């Protein structure tokens, strides 16, 4: 009976061992450690997290600390030596019987009205324009680019241009309304008095509505065209298709879009500051400008920091309440 011959190299290596042959044919592939693979995404995110910490979190914590101090122009050189006031800055800010509290309440009311008006107009104009741009017609691409131009322009360049356009004697707005169209007899001051609120709202809507247009237009691409075709076969008109198909499909996007627009508009500082400077008229005195005046004009950084913290808390409460209400509405609709 013939016996199989065993390779001398295998017998010398012993059972359970693998010998390395020339060329590496029997070499076991080396695996990367699991810990190293799992930590790679966090290592890639570490630089961005550090920059976010330096740019946002550190100034925010510094402002919260300054809100508990009597930080004025006398302690700018060494603000850590400012006396500790505790909650006194907050008490002064919310004291409605004092001028400081009354002014803060007035600016808060103006900001709320301005934000609701601007956000509602931006969403309405952006949604209408996005629905209109879904139709195929000649020049649609060019018109889309024109619609997105206000959003692409730098904020300072756009606001400065509008400030020149709103000039009483040489501005283009009064030239068109008075000289060309004859809608009014006298040239109004757009950057003073009650008209300042209108001017601020016009500029805010003009530069923000393209963002709503862009988001809604992207969301409309995910709605199947078969739904519209089936609705048209069933006899549904354009308005019925918008009300029954388009708007319900945009609900998830609109939840986020409205919240983002509200936060941007409520915190807007660049637009009123460029239009009116550091002293905005009372009808257009947004809370961001009011906090700036309390901090950098009157040199009361402690009170200004307390107002900023109160604004942060208000926006956190509004955001949490909005997300809670919208999430409950979504669960109810799913059921």
GROMACS .gro file of C-alpha atoms in nm:
model
  335
    1UNK     CA    1   0.000   0.000   0.000
    2UNK     CA    2   0.156   0.327  -0.112
    3UNK     CA    3   0.200   0.603   0.143
    4UNK     CA    4   0.184   0.973   0.057
    5UNK     CA    5   0.509   1.154   0.087
    6UNK     CA    6   0.506   1.463   0.308
    7UNK     CA    7   0.683   1.782   0.225
    8UNK     CA    8   0.991   1.816   0.448
    9UNK     CA    9   0.922   2.188   0.493
   10UNK     CA   10   0.573   2.118   0.627
   11UNK     CA   11   0.694   1.845   0.863
   12UNK     CA   12   0.966   2.071   0.999
   13UNK     CA   13   0.720   2.352   1.065
   14UNK     CA   14   0.495   2.125   1.268
   15UNK     CA   15   0.118   2.110   1.281
   16UNK     CA   16  -0.077   2.436   1.289
   17UNK     CA   17   0.199   2.640   1.131
   18UNK     CA   18   0.213   2.793   0.788
   19UNK     CA   19   0.542   2.841   0.615
   20UNK     CA   20   0.619   3.139   0.401
   21UNK     CA   21   0.706   3.038   0.049
   22UNK     CA   22   0.903   3.246  -0.195
   23UNK     CA   23   0.692   3.523  -0.339
   24UNK     CA   24   0.471   3.552  -0.031
   25UNK     CA   25   0.204   3.308  -0.155
   26UNK     CA   26   0.137   3.173   0.196
   27UNK     CA   27   0.155   3.509   0.380
   28UNK     CA   28  -0.155   3.601   0.583
   29UNK     CA   29  -0.292   3.949   0.495
   30UNK     CA   30  -0.246   4.198   0.776
   31UNK     CA   31  -0.564   4.362   0.901
   32UNK     CA   32  -0.584   4.719   1.026
   33UNK     CA   33  -0.674   4.755   1.392
   34UNK     CA   34  -1.042   4.813   1.452
   35UNK     CA   35  -0.974   5.100   1.688
   36UNK     CA   36  -0.776   5.282   1.423
   37UNK     CA   37  -1.050   5.242   1.163
   38UNK     CA   38  -1.320   5.351   1.405
   39UNK     CA   39  -1.132   5.663   1.515
   40UNK     CA   40  -1.050   5.782   1.163
   41UNK     CA   41  -1.379   5.976   1.108
   42UNK     CA   42  -1.334   6.154   1.441
   43UNK     CA   43  -0.977   6.244   1.356
   44UNK     CA   44  -1.094   6.393   1.027
   45UNK     CA   45  -1.360   6.598   1.209
   46UNK     CA   46  -1.122   6.717   1.480
   47UNK     CA   47  -0.984   7.025   1.292
   48UNK     CA   48  -1.335   7.148   1.208
   49UNK     CA   49  -1.447   7.086   1.568
   50UNK     CA   50  -1.155   7.286   1.704
   51UNK     CA   51  -1.227   7.577   1.469
   52UNK     CA   52  -1.593   7.567   1.565
   53UNK     CA   53  -1.490   7.574   1.930
   54UNK     CA   54  -1.267   7.876   1.879
   55UNK     CA   55  -1.504   8.071   1.656
   56UNK     CA   56  -1.838   8.009   1.830
   57UNK     CA   57  -1.819   7.839   2.165
   58UNK     CA   58  -1.534   8.037   2.324
   59UNK     CA   59  -1.686   8.383   2.247
   60UNK     CA   60  -2.026   8.261   2.364
   61UNK     CA   61  -1.886   8.142   2.698
   62UNK     CA   62  -1.694   8.468   2.731
   63UNK     CA   63  -2.012   8.667   2.672
   64UNK     CA   64  -2.200   8.463   2.932
   65UNK     CA   65  -1.924   8.529   3.186
   66UNK     CA   66  -1.923   8.901   3.101
   67UNK     CA   67  -2.298   8.920   3.163
   68UNK     CA   68  -2.236   8.861   3.533
   69UNK     CA   69  -1.979   9.141   3.561
   70UNK     CA   70  -1.993   9.519   3.573
   71UNK     CA   71  -1.793   9.545   3.254
   72UNK     CA   72  -1.766   9.907   3.138
   73UNK     CA   73  -1.507  10.116   2.957
   74UNK     CA   74  -1.304  10.138   3.278
   75UNK     CA   75  -1.230   9.764   3.272
   76UNK     CA   76  -1.170   9.711   2.900
   77UNK     CA   77  -0.795   9.686   2.952
   78UNK     CA   78  -0.837   9.408   3.208
   79UNK     CA   79  -1.196   9.287   3.190
   80UNK     CA   80  -1.130   9.003   3.434
   81UNK     CA   81  -1.088   9.266   3.709
   82UNK     CA   82  -1.443   9.397   3.661
   83UNK     CA   83  -1.661   9.367   3.973
   84UNK     CA   84  -1.900   9.076   3.998
   85UNK     CA   85  -2.267   9.179   3.968
   86UNK     CA   86  -2.440   8.845   3.958
   87UNK     CA   87  -2.789   8.870   3.809
   88UNK     CA   88  -2.806   9.250   3.835
   89UNK     CA   89  -2.748   9.300   3.461
   90UNK     CA   90  -3.037   9.067   3.385
   91UNK     CA   91  -3.262   9.245   3.633
   92UNK     CA   92  -3.188   9.580   3.470
   93UNK     CA   93  -3.251   9.439   3.123
   94UNK     CA   94  -3.595   9.298   3.206
   95UNK     CA   95  -3.708   9.584   3.432
   96UNK     CA   96  -3.998   9.723   3.229
   97UNK     CA   97  -4.036  10.023   3.461
   98UNK     CA   98  -3.688  10.150   3.370
   99UNK     CA   99  -3.584  10.302   3.035
  100UNK     CA  100  -3.343  10.017   2.962
  101UNK     CA  101  -3.610   9.750   2.993
  102UNK     CA  102  -3.865   9.953   2.798
  103UNK     CA  103  -3.625  10.011   2.511
  104UNK     CA  104  -3.534   9.642   2.502
  105UNK     CA  105  -3.903   9.545   2.497
  106UNK     CA  106  -3.975   9.789   2.212
  107UNK     CA  107  -3.687   9.657   2.004
  108UNK     CA  108  -3.798   9.300   2.078
  109UNK     CA  109  -4.151   9.380   1.958
  110UNK     CA  110  -4.018   9.547   1.642
  111UNK     CA  111  -3.794   9.247   1.573
  112UNK     CA  112  -4.083   9.001   1.614
  113UNK     CA  113  -4.306   9.194   1.372
  114UNK     CA  114  -4.021   9.237   1.127
  115UNK     CA  115  -3.924   8.868   1.142
  116UNK     CA  116  -4.279   8.739   1.091
  117UNK     CA  117  -4.338   8.976   0.799
  118UNK     CA  118  -4.003   8.909   0.632
  119UNK     CA  119  -4.011   8.530   0.679
  120UNK     CA  120  -4.368   8.502   0.555
  121UNK     CA  121  -4.296   8.713   0.247
  122UNK     CA  122  -3.972   8.529   0.169
  123UNK     CA  123  -4.140   8.191   0.196
  124UNK     CA  124  -4.440   8.298  -0.014
  125UNK     CA  125  -4.236   8.460  -0.291
  126UNK     CA  126  -3.976   8.182  -0.296
  127UNK     CA  127  -4.237   7.906  -0.311
  128UNK     CA  128  -4.438   8.079  -0.584
  129UNK     CA  129  -4.127   8.140  -0.792
  130UNK     CA  130  -4.009   7.779  -0.749
  131UNK     CA  131  -4.346   7.637  -0.856
  132UNK     CA  132  -4.352   7.871  -1.155
  133UNK     CA  133  -4.000   7.766  -1.259
  134UNK     CA  134  -4.102   7.400  -1.279
  135UNK     CA  135  -4.261   7.465  -1.620
  136UNK     CA  136  -4.042   7.432  -1.927
  137UNK     CA  137  -4.009   7.756  -2.123
  138UNK     CA  138  -3.743   7.937  -2.315
  139UNK     CA  139  -3.498   8.129  -2.095
  140UNK     CA  140  -3.577   7.938  -1.777
  141UNK     CA  141  -3.209   7.884  -1.693
  142UNK     CA  142  -3.130   8.253  -1.734
  143UNK     CA  143  -3.427   8.349  -1.518
  144UNK     CA  144  -3.313   8.110  -1.246
  145UNK     CA  145  -2.970   8.275  -1.244
  146UNK     CA  146  -3.132   8.618  -1.217
  147UNK     CA  147  -3.347   8.503  -0.925
  148UNK     CA  148  -3.041   8.374  -0.737
  149UNK     CA  149  -2.837   8.692  -0.791
  150UNK     CA  150  -2.944   8.866  -0.464
  151UNK     CA  151  -2.842   8.560  -0.264
  152UNK     CA  152  -2.506   8.537  -0.440
  153UNK     CA  153  -2.413   8.902  -0.386
  154UNK     CA  154  -2.218   8.998  -0.072
  155UNK     CA  155  -2.446   9.137   0.197
  156UNK     CA  156  -2.249   9.458   0.241
  157UNK     CA  157  -2.238   9.536  -0.130
  158UNK     CA  158  -2.611   9.475  -0.169
  159UNK     CA  159  -2.709   9.677   0.141
  160UNK     CA  160  -2.486   9.971   0.045
  161UNK     CA  161  -2.644   9.974  -0.301
  162UNK     CA  162  -2.991   9.982  -0.148
  163UNK     CA  163  -2.883  10.262   0.087
  164UNK     CA  164  -2.793  10.474  -0.217
  165UNK     CA  165  -3.118  10.380  -0.389
  166UNK     CA  166  -3.319  10.495  -0.087
  167UNK     CA  167  -3.162  10.842  -0.079
  168UNK     CA  168  -3.425  11.114  -0.076
  169UNK     CA  169  -3.290  11.349  -0.345
  170UNK     CA  170  -3.073  11.130  -0.568
  171UNK     CA  171  -3.207  10.780  -0.498
  172UNK     CA  172  -3.352  10.567  -0.773
  173UNK     CA  173  -3.656  10.467  -0.563
  174UNK     CA  174  -3.786  10.823  -0.535
  175UNK     CA  175  -3.691  10.893  -0.895
  176UNK     CA  176  -3.910  10.606  -1.017
  177UNK     CA  177  -4.200  10.668  -0.777
  178UNK     CA  178  -4.212  11.048  -0.811
  179UNK     CA  179  -4.060  11.145  -1.146
  180UNK     CA  180  -4.147  10.850  -1.369
  181UNK     CA  181  -4.462  10.692  -1.226
  182UNK     CA  182  -4.601  10.990  -1.039
  183UNK     CA  183  -4.744  10.773  -0.761
  184UNK     CA  184  -4.653  11.025  -0.490
  185UNK     CA  185  -4.606  11.401  -0.498
  186UNK     CA  186  -4.324  11.453  -0.249
  187UNK     CA  187  -3.999  11.266  -0.205
  188UNK     CA  188  -4.016  11.072   0.124
  189UNK     CA  189  -3.728  10.990   0.356
  190UNK     CA  190  -3.692  10.614   0.337
  191UNK     CA  191  -3.415  10.581   0.595
  192UNK     CA  192  -3.584  10.801   0.858
  193UNK     CA  193  -3.910  10.780   1.050
  194UNK     CA  194  -4.178  10.521   0.987
  195UNK     CA  195  -4.056  10.453   0.632
  196UNK     CA  196  -3.736  10.305   0.774
  197UNK     CA  197  -3.924   9.987   0.868
  198UNK     CA  198  -4.050   9.950   0.510
  199UNK     CA  199  -3.702  10.004   0.369
  200UNK     CA  200  -3.552   9.749   0.607
  201UNK     CA  201  -3.820   9.491   0.524
  202UNK     CA  202  -3.774   9.541   0.149
  203UNK     CA  203  -3.398   9.488   0.166
  204UNK     CA  204  -3.430   9.186   0.397
  205UNK     CA  205  -3.685   9.016   0.172
  206UNK     CA  206  -3.491   9.100  -0.144
  207UNK     CA  207  -3.170   8.936  -0.021
  208UNK     CA  208  -3.330   8.636   0.156
  209UNK     CA  209  -3.611   8.510  -0.065
  210UNK     CA  210  -3.373   8.347  -0.322
  211UNK     CA  211  -3.266   8.107  -0.047
  212UNK     CA  212  -3.626   7.994  -0.002
  213UNK     CA  213  -3.658   7.972  -0.380
  214UNK     CA  214  -3.349   7.753  -0.404
  215UNK     CA  215  -3.455   7.513  -0.128
  216UNK     CA  216  -3.812   7.474  -0.250
  217UNK     CA  217  -3.701   7.432  -0.610
  218UNK     CA  218  -3.468   7.150  -0.506
  219UNK     CA  219  -3.746   6.986  -0.303
  220UNK     CA  220  -3.985   6.998  -0.600
  221UNK     CA  221  -3.749   6.779  -0.800
  222UNK     CA  222  -3.827   6.485  -0.568
  223UNK     CA  223  -4.202   6.491  -0.637
  224UNK     CA  224  -4.285   6.225  -0.901
  225UNK     CA  225  -4.435   6.371  -1.216
  226UNK     CA  226  -4.667   6.072  -1.237
  227UNK     CA  227  -4.870   6.221  -0.950
  228UNK     CA  228  -4.941   6.535  -1.151
  229UNK     CA  229  -5.019   6.333  -1.462
  230UNK     CA  230  -5.264   6.114  -1.272
  231UNK     CA  231  -5.426   6.418  -1.111
  232UNK     CA  232  -5.464   6.585  -1.450
  233UNK     CA  233  -5.628   6.272  -1.591
  234UNK     CA  234  -5.873   6.275  -1.299
  235UNK     CA  235  -5.964   6.633  -1.386
  236UNK     CA  236  -5.768   6.822  -1.119
  237UNK     CA  237  -5.672   7.175  -1.215
  238UNK     CA  238  -5.348   7.358  -1.148
  239UNK     CA  239  -5.457   7.501  -0.812
  240UNK     CA  240  -5.591   7.164  -0.698
  241UNK     CA  241  -5.263   6.997  -0.789
  242UNK     CA  242  -5.069   7.258  -0.593
  243UNK     CA  243  -5.299   7.228  -0.291
  244UNK     CA  244  -5.329   6.849  -0.291
  245UNK     CA  245  -4.986   6.736  -0.418
  246UNK     CA  246  -4.726   7.011  -0.407
  247UNK     CA  247  -4.787   7.167  -0.067
  248UNK     CA  248  -4.825   6.838   0.128
  249UNK     CA  249  -4.505   6.711  -0.033
  250UNK     CA  250  -4.321   7.027   0.077
  251UNK     CA  251  -4.422   7.000   0.444
  252UNK     CA  252  -4.095   6.838   0.565
  253UNK     CA  253  -3.885   7.096   0.382
  254UNK     CA  254  -4.099   7.388   0.494
  255UNK     CA  255  -4.054   7.293   0.860
  256UNK     CA  256  -3.680   7.337   0.838
  257UNK     CA  257  -3.692   7.627   0.592
  258UNK     CA  258  -3.920   7.844   0.807
  259UNK     CA  259  -3.707   7.783   1.117
  260UNK     CA  260  -3.383   7.871   0.939
  261UNK     CA  261  -3.533   8.185   0.788
  262UNK     CA  262  -3.667   8.294   1.126
  263UNK     CA  263  -3.332   8.248   1.300
  264UNK     CA  264  -3.147   8.434   1.025
  265UNK     CA  265  -3.393   8.722   1.019
  266UNK     CA  266  -3.425   8.758   1.396
  267UNK     CA  267  -3.046   8.774   1.435
  268UNK     CA  268  -2.986   8.996   1.133
  269UNK     CA  269  -2.735   9.268   1.215
  270UNK     CA  270  -2.563   9.352   0.887
  271UNK     CA  271  -2.866   9.483   0.701
  272UNK     CA  272  -2.990   9.741   0.958
  273UNK     CA  273  -2.636   9.843   1.050
  274UNK     CA  274  -2.542   9.920   0.690
  275UNK     CA  275  -2.867  10.102   0.619
  276UNK     CA  276  -2.890  10.310   0.937
  277UNK     CA  277  -2.551  10.291   1.107
  278UNK     CA  278  -2.517  10.237   1.481
  279UNK     CA  279  -2.825  10.452   1.552
  280UNK     CA  280  -3.129  10.302   1.382
  281UNK     CA  281  -3.467  10.483   1.391
  282UNK     CA  282  -3.714  10.357   1.648
  283UNK     CA  283  -3.944  10.184   1.391
  284UNK     CA  284  -3.644   9.985   1.259
  285UNK     CA  285  -3.450   9.939   1.582
  286UNK     CA  286  -3.402   9.564   1.577
  287UNK     CA  287  -3.283   9.389   1.888
  288UNK     CA  288  -2.943   9.315   1.733
  289UNK     CA  289  -2.882   9.688   1.681
  290UNK     CA  290  -3.015   9.763   2.028
  291UNK     CA  291  -2.771   9.518   2.186
  292UNK     CA  292  -2.490   9.670   1.982
  293UNK     CA  293  -2.581  10.017   2.106
  294UNK     CA  294  -2.596   9.897   2.466
  295UNK     CA  295  -2.253   9.736   2.434
  296UNK     CA  296  -2.040   9.950   2.203
  297UNK     CA  297  -2.209  10.290   2.210
  298UNK     CA  298  -2.282  10.328   2.581
  299UNK     CA  299  -1.982  10.108   2.674
  300UNK     CA  300  -2.191   9.893   2.906
  301UNK     CA  301  -2.070   9.553   2.799
  302UNK     CA  302  -2.214   9.374   3.101
  303UNK     CA  303  -2.571   9.479   3.024
  304UNK     CA  304  -2.521   9.415   2.653
  305UNK     CA  305  -2.392   9.065   2.726
  306UNK     CA  306  -2.694   8.998   2.948
  307UNK     CA  307  -2.923   9.105   2.665
  308UNK     CA  308  -2.739   8.871   2.428
  309UNK     CA  309  -2.781   8.579   2.666
  310UNK     CA  310  -3.153   8.656   2.700
  311UNK     CA  311  -3.180   8.661   2.320
  312UNK     CA  312  -3.000   8.326   2.300
  313UNK     CA  313  -3.237   8.173   2.556
  314UNK     CA  314  -3.539   8.308   2.369
  315UNK     CA  315  -3.423   8.159   2.040
  316UNK     CA  316  -3.349   7.826   2.207
  317UNK     CA  317  -3.699   7.816   2.356
  318UNK     CA  318  -3.859   7.912   2.025
  319UNK     CA  319  -3.655   7.650   1.837
  320UNK     CA  320  -3.735   7.376   2.088
  321UNK     CA  321  -4.106   7.464   2.090
  322UNK     CA  322  -4.122   7.481   1.712
  323UNK     CA  323  -3.953   7.144   1.670
  324UNK     CA  324  -4.177   6.991   1.934
  325UNK     CA  325  -4.495   7.119   1.769
  326UNK     CA  326  -4.389   7.019   1.418
  327UNK     CA  327  -4.276   6.673   1.532
  328UNK     CA  328  -4.611   6.612   1.700
  329UNK     CA  329  -4.793   6.726   1.388
  330UNK     CA  330  -4.586   6.491   1.177
  331UNK     CA  331  -4.657   6.193   1.405
  332UNK     CA  332  -5.028   6.273   1.397
  333UNK     CA  333  -5.025   6.290   1.018
  334UNK     CA  334  -4.839   5.957   0.996
  335UNK     CA  335  -5.094   5.788   1.219
   0.00000   0.00000   0.00000
